[in-house]
Tab-separated table of C-alpha atoms and ligand atoms in Angstrom:
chain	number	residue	atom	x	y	z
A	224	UNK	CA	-32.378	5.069	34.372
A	225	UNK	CA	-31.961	1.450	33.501
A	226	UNK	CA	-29.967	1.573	30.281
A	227	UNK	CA	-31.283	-2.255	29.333
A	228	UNK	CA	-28.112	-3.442	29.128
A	229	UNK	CA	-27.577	-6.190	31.898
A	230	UNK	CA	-25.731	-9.213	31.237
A	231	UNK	CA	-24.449	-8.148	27.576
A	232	UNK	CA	-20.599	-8.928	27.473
A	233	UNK	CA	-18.045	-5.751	26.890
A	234	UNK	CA	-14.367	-5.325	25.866
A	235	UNK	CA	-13.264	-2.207	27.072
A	236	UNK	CA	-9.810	-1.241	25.694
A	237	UNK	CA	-7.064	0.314	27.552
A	238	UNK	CA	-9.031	0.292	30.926
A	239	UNK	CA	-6.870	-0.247	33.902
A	240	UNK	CA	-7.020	3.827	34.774
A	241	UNK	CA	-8.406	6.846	32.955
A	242	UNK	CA	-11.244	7.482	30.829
A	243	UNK	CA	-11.503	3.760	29.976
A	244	UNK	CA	-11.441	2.501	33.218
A	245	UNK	CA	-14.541	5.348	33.877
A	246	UNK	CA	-16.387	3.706	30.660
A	247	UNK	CA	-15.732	-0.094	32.236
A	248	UNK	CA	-17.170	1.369	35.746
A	249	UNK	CA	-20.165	2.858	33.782
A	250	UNK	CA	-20.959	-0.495	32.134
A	251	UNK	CA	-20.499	-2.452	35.496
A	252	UNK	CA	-22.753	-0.620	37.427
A	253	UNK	CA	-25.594	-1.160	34.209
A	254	UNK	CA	-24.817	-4.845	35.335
A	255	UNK	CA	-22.523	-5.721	32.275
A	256	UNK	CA	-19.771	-8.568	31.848
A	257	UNK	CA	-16.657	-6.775	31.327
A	258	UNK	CA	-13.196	-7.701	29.373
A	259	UNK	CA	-10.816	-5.295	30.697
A	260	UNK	CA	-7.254	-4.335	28.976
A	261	UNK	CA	-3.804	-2.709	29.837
A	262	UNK	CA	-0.571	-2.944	29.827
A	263	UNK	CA	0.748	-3.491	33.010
A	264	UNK	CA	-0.652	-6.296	35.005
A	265	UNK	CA	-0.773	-5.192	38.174
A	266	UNK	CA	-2.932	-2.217	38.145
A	267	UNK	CA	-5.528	-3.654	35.832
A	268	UNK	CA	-5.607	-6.225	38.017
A	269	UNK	CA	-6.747	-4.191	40.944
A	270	UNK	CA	-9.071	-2.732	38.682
A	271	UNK	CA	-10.818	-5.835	38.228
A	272	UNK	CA	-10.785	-6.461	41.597
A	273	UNK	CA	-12.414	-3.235	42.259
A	274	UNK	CA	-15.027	-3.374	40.073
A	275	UNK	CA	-15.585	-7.050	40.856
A	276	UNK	CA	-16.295	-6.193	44.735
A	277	UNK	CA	-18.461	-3.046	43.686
A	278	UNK	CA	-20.579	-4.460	40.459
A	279	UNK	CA	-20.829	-8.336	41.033
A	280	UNK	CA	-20.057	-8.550	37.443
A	281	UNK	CA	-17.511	-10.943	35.524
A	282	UNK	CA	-14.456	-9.251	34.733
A	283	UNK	CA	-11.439	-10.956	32.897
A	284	UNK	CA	-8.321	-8.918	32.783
A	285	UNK	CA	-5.806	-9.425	29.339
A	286	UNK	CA	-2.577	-7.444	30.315
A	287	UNK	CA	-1.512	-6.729	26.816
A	288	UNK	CA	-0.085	-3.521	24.335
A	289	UNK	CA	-3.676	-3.636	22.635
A	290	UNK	CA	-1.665	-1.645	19.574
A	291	UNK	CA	0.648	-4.610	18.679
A	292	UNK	CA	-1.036	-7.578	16.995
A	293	UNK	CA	-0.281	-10.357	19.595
A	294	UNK	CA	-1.764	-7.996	22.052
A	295	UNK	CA	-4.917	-7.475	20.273
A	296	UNK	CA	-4.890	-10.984	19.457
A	297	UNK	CA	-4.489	-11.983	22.860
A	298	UNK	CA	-7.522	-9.699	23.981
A	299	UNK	CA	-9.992	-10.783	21.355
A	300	UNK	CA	-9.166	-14.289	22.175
A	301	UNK	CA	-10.457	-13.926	26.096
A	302	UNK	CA	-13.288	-11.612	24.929
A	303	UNK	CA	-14.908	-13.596	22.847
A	304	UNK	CA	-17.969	-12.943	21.413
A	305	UNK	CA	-19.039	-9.362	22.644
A	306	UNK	CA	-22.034	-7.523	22.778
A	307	UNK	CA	-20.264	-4.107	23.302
A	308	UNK	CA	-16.637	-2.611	22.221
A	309	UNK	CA	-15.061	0.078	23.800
A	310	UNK	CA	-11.684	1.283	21.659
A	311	UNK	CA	-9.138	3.181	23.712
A	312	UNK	CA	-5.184	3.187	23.790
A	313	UNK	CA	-2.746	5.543	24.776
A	314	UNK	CA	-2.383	9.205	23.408
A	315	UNK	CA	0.827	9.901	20.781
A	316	UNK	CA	3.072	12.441	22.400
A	317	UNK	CA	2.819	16.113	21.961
A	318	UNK	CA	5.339	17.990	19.689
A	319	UNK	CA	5.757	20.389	17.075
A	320	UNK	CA	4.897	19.784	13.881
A	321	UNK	CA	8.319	19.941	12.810
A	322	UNK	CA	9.628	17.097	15.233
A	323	UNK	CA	7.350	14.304	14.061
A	324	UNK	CA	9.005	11.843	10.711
A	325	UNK	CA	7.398	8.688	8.872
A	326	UNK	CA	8.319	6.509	11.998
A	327	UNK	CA	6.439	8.666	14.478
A	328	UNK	CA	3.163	8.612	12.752
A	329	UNK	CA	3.252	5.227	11.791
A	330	UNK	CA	3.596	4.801	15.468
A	331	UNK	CA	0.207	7.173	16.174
A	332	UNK	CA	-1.758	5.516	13.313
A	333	UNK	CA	-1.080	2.396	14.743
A	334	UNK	CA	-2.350	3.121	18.244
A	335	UNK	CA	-5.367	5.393	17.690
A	336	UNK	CA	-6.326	4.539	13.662
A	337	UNK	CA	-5.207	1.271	12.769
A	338	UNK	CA	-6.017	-0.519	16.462
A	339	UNK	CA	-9.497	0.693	16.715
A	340	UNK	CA	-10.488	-0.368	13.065
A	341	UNK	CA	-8.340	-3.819	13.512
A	342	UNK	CA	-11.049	-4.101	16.749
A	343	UNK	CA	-13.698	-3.166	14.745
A	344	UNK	CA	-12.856	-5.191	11.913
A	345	UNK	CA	-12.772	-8.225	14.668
A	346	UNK	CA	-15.970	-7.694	17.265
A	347	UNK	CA	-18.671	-6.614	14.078
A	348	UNK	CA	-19.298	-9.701	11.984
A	349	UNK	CA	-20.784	-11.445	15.770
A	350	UNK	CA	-22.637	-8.310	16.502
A	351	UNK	CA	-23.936	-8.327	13.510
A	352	UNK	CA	-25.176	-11.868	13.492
A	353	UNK	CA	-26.590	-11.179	16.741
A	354	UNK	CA	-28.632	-8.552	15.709
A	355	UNK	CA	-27.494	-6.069	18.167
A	356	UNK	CA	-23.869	-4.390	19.443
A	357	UNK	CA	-22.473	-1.037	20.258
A	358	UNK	CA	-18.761	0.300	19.520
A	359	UNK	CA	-17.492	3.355	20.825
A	360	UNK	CA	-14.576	4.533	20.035
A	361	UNK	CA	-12.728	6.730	22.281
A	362	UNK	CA	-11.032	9.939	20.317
A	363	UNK	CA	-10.718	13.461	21.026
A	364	UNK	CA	-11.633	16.942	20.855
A	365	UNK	CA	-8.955	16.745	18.628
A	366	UNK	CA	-11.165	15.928	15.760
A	367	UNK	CA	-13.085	18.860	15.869
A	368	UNK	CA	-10.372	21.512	16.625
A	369	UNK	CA	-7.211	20.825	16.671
A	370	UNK	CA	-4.736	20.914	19.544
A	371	UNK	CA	-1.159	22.357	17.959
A	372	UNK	CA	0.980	20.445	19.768
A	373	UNK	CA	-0.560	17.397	19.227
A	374	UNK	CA	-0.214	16.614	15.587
A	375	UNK	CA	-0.315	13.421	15.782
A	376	UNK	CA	-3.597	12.856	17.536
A	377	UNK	CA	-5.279	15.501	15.129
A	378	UNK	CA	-3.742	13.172	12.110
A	379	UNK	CA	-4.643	9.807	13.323
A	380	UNK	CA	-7.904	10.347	14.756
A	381	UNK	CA	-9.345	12.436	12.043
A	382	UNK	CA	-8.350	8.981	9.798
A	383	UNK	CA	-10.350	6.987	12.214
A	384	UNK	CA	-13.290	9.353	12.070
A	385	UNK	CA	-13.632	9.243	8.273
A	386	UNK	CA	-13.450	5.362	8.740
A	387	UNK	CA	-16.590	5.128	10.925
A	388	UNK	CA	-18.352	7.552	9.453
A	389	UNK	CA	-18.695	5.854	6.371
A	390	UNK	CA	-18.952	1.651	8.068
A	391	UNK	CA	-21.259	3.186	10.961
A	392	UNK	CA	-23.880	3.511	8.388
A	393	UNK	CA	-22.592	-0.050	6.920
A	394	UNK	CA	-23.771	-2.003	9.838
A	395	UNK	CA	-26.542	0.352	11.177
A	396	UNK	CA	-29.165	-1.928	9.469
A	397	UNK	CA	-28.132	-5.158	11.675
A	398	UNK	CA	-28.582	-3.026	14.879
A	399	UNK	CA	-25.396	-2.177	15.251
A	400	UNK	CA	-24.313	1.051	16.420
A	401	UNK	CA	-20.780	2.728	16.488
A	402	UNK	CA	-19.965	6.246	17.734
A	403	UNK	CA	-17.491	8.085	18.716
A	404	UNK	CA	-16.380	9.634	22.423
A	405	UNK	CA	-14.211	13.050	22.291
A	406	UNK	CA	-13.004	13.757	25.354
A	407	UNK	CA	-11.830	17.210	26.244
A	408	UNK	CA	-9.284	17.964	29.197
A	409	UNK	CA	-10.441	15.321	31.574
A	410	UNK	CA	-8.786	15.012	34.985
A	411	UNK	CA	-6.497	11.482	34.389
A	412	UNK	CA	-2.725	10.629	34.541
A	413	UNK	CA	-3.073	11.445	30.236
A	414	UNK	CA	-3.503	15.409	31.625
A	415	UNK	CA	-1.296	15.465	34.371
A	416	UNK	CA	1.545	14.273	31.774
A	417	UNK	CA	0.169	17.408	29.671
A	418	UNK	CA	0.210	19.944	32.282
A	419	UNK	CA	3.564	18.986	33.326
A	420	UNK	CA	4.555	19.828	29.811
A	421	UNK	CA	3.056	23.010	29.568
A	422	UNK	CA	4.686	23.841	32.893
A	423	UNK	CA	8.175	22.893	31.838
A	424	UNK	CA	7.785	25.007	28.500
A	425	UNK	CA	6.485	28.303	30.374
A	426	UNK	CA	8.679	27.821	33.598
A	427	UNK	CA	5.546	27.858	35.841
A	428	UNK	CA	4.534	25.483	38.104
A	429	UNK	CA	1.930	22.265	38.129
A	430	UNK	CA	-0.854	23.851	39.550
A	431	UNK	CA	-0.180	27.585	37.575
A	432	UNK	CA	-0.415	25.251	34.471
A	433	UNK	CA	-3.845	23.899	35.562
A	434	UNK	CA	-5.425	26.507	36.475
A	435	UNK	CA	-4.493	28.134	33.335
A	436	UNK	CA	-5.849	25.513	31.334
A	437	UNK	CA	-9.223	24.672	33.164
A	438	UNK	CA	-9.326	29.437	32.608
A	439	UNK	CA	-10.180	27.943	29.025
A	440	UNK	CA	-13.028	26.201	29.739
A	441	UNK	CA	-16.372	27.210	29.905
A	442	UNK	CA	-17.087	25.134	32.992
A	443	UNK	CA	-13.807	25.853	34.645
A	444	UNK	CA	-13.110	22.551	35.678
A	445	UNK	CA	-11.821	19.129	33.565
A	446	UNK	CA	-14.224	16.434	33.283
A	447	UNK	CA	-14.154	13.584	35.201
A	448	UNK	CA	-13.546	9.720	34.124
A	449	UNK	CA	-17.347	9.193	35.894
A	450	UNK	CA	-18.861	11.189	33.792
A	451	UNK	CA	-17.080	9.962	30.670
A	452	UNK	CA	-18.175	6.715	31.215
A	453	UNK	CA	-21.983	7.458	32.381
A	454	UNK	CA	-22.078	8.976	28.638
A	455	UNK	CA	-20.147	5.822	27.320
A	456	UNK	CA	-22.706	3.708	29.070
A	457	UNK	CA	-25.898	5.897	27.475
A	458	UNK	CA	-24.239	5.198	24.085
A	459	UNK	CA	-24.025	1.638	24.766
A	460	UNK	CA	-27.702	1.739	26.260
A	461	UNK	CA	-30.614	0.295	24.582
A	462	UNK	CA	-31.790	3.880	24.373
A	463	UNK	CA	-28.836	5.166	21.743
A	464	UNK	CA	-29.876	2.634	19.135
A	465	UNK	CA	-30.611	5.776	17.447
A	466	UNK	CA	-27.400	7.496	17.290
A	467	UNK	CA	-25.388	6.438	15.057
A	468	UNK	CA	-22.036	8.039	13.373
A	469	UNK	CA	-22.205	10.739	16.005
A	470	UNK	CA	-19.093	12.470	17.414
A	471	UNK	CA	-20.106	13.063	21.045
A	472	UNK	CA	-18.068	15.570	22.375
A	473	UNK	CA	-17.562	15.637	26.226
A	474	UNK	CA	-15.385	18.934	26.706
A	475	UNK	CA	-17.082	21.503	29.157
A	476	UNK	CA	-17.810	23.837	26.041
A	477	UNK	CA	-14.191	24.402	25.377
A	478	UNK	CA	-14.642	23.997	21.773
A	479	UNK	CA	-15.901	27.387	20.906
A	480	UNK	CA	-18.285	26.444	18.052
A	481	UNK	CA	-21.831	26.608	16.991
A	482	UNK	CA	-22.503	22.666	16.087
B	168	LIG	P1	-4.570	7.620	31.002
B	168	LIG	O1	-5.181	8.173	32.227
B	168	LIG	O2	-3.109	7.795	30.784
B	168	LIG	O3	-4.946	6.063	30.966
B	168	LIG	C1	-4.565	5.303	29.897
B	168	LIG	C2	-5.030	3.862	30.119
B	168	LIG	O4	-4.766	3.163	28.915
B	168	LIG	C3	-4.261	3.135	31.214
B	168	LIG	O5	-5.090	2.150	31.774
B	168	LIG	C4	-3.118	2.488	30.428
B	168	LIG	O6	-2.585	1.390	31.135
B	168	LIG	C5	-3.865	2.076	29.167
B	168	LIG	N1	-3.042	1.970	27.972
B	168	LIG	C6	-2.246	2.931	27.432
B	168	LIG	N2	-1.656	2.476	26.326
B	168	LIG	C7	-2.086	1.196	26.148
B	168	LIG	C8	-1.812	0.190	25.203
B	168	LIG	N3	-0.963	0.404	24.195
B	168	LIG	N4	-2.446	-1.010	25.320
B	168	LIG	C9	-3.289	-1.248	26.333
B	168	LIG	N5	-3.578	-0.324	27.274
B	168	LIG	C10	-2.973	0.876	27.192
B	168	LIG	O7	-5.239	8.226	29.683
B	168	LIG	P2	-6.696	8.866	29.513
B	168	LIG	O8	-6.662	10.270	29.925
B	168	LIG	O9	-7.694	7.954	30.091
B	168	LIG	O10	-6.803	8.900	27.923
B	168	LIG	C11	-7.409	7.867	27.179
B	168	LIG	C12	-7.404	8.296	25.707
B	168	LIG	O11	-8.161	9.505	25.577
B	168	LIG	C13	-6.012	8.587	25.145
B	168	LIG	O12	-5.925	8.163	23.818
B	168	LIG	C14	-5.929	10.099	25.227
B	168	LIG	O13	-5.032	10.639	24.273
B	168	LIG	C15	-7.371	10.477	24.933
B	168	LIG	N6	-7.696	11.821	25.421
B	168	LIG	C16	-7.592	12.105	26.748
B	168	LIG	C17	-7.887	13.386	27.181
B	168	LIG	C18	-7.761	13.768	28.641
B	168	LIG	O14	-7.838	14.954	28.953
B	168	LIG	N7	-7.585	12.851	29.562
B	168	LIG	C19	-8.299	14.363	26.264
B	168	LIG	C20	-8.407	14.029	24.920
B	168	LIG	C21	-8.089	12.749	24.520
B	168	LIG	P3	-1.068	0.878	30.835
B	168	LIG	O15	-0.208	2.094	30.777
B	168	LIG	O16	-0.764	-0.051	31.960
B	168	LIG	O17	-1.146	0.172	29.518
């Protein structure tokens, strides 16, 4: 399908690996610009170079901590005017609810609340003088059930949720769109860190802790960063102009609920 989207201009958020790196792939092959972002240089640089030799698309790499403001700064500087916005940062770490104080969700609201509205707040007012844009914002499955030991990712992403549910509709009228991504287990480095925790607490190995956790989902498998970003792309398509406010949840059925 040609998702109508060649030659717009993206900033895709935390992108060197992962899930965002699968949404800046996505976009690439749909024959969009990309502004890619991480922390460390070196692998997003080989990112770019990757998707450079396999798209033929302009990508500019900004190595910066997109949750501090000279980072974001920095990145919204090189992107520009975009077309497209693609919020991602790093997961807070898992816990108990008793472990986590003032400083530690500060911390989480900054990343995966405060970041993606900051973003947001930045990339809109050119979209909507264009006429067009797209934001997705990438969140969880946290949103819609949450996952006990991660407290702080239930907390700061349902805070982000009830922020674009309410400015989605805001901006709808200019043709611009934002939804929201929720990934379920998906097979990156972010699940790898979590399996190693869950093997560490039950005194079973790597692979005993995966296979016990893909046991809970319906397909029996995680998802993969490809197919992450082929549904970023749709979003981002000319054929989502439709959707709007939506919480798109990518999670093999895991969430056991009726809508
Ligand atoms: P990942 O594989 O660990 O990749 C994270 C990517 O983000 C890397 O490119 C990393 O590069 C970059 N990054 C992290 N913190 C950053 C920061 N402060 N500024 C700029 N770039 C940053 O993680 P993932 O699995 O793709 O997860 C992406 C998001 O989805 C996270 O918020 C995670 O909590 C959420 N999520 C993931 C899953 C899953 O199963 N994978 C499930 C639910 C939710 P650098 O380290 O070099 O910065």
């Amino acid at each position: 399908m040609d998702l109508g989207i060649k030659g717009k201009r993206a900033l895709v958020c935390a992108a060197s690996k992962g899930l965002g790196r699968g949404c800046a792939e996505a976009l690439a092959e749909a024959g969009v610009d990309l502004v890619i972002n991480a922390r460390g240089a070196e692998a997003l640089e080989q990112t770019a170079t990757a998707i450079r030799d396999r798209h033929g698309v302009a990508v500019t790499a900004v190595a910066a901590d997109i949750t501090s403001q000279d980072g974001r700064a920095a990145v919204l500087e090189a992107a520009g005017a975009v077309d497209i916005l693609v919020t991602n940062a790093g997961g807070p770490p898992p816990g108990l609810w008793s472990d986590w104080d003032r400083d530690d969700f500060i911390a989480a609201l900054d990343g995966n609340m405060l970041t993606p509205i900051a973003l947001m707040k930045a990339c809109l007012p050119g979209m909507i003088d264009a006429g067009w844009g797209r934001v997705v914002n990438i969140t969880s499955g946290s949103v819609k059930a949450p996952i006990p030991q991660l407290g702080l990712s239930n907390a700061a992403r349902a805070g982000l949720t009830g922020y674009v549910a309410g400015t989605a509709r805001q901006v709808a009228p200019h043709g611009v769109t934002i939804n929201n991504l929720l990934p379920g287990i998906h097979a990156t480095d972010r699940a790898i860190m979590l399996d190693t925790g869950v093997a560490k607490a039950q005194g079973i190995t790597l692979d005993e802790a995966r296979a016990q956790r893909q046991a809970t989902i319906p397909a029996r498998r995680y998802g993969t960063a490809a197919e992450f970003g082929a549904t970023c792309a749709f979003l981002c398509s000319q054929h989502a102009g439709f959707i709007v406010a939506q919480n798109i949840l990518a999670d093999g059925g895991a969430i056991n609920a009726t809508l």
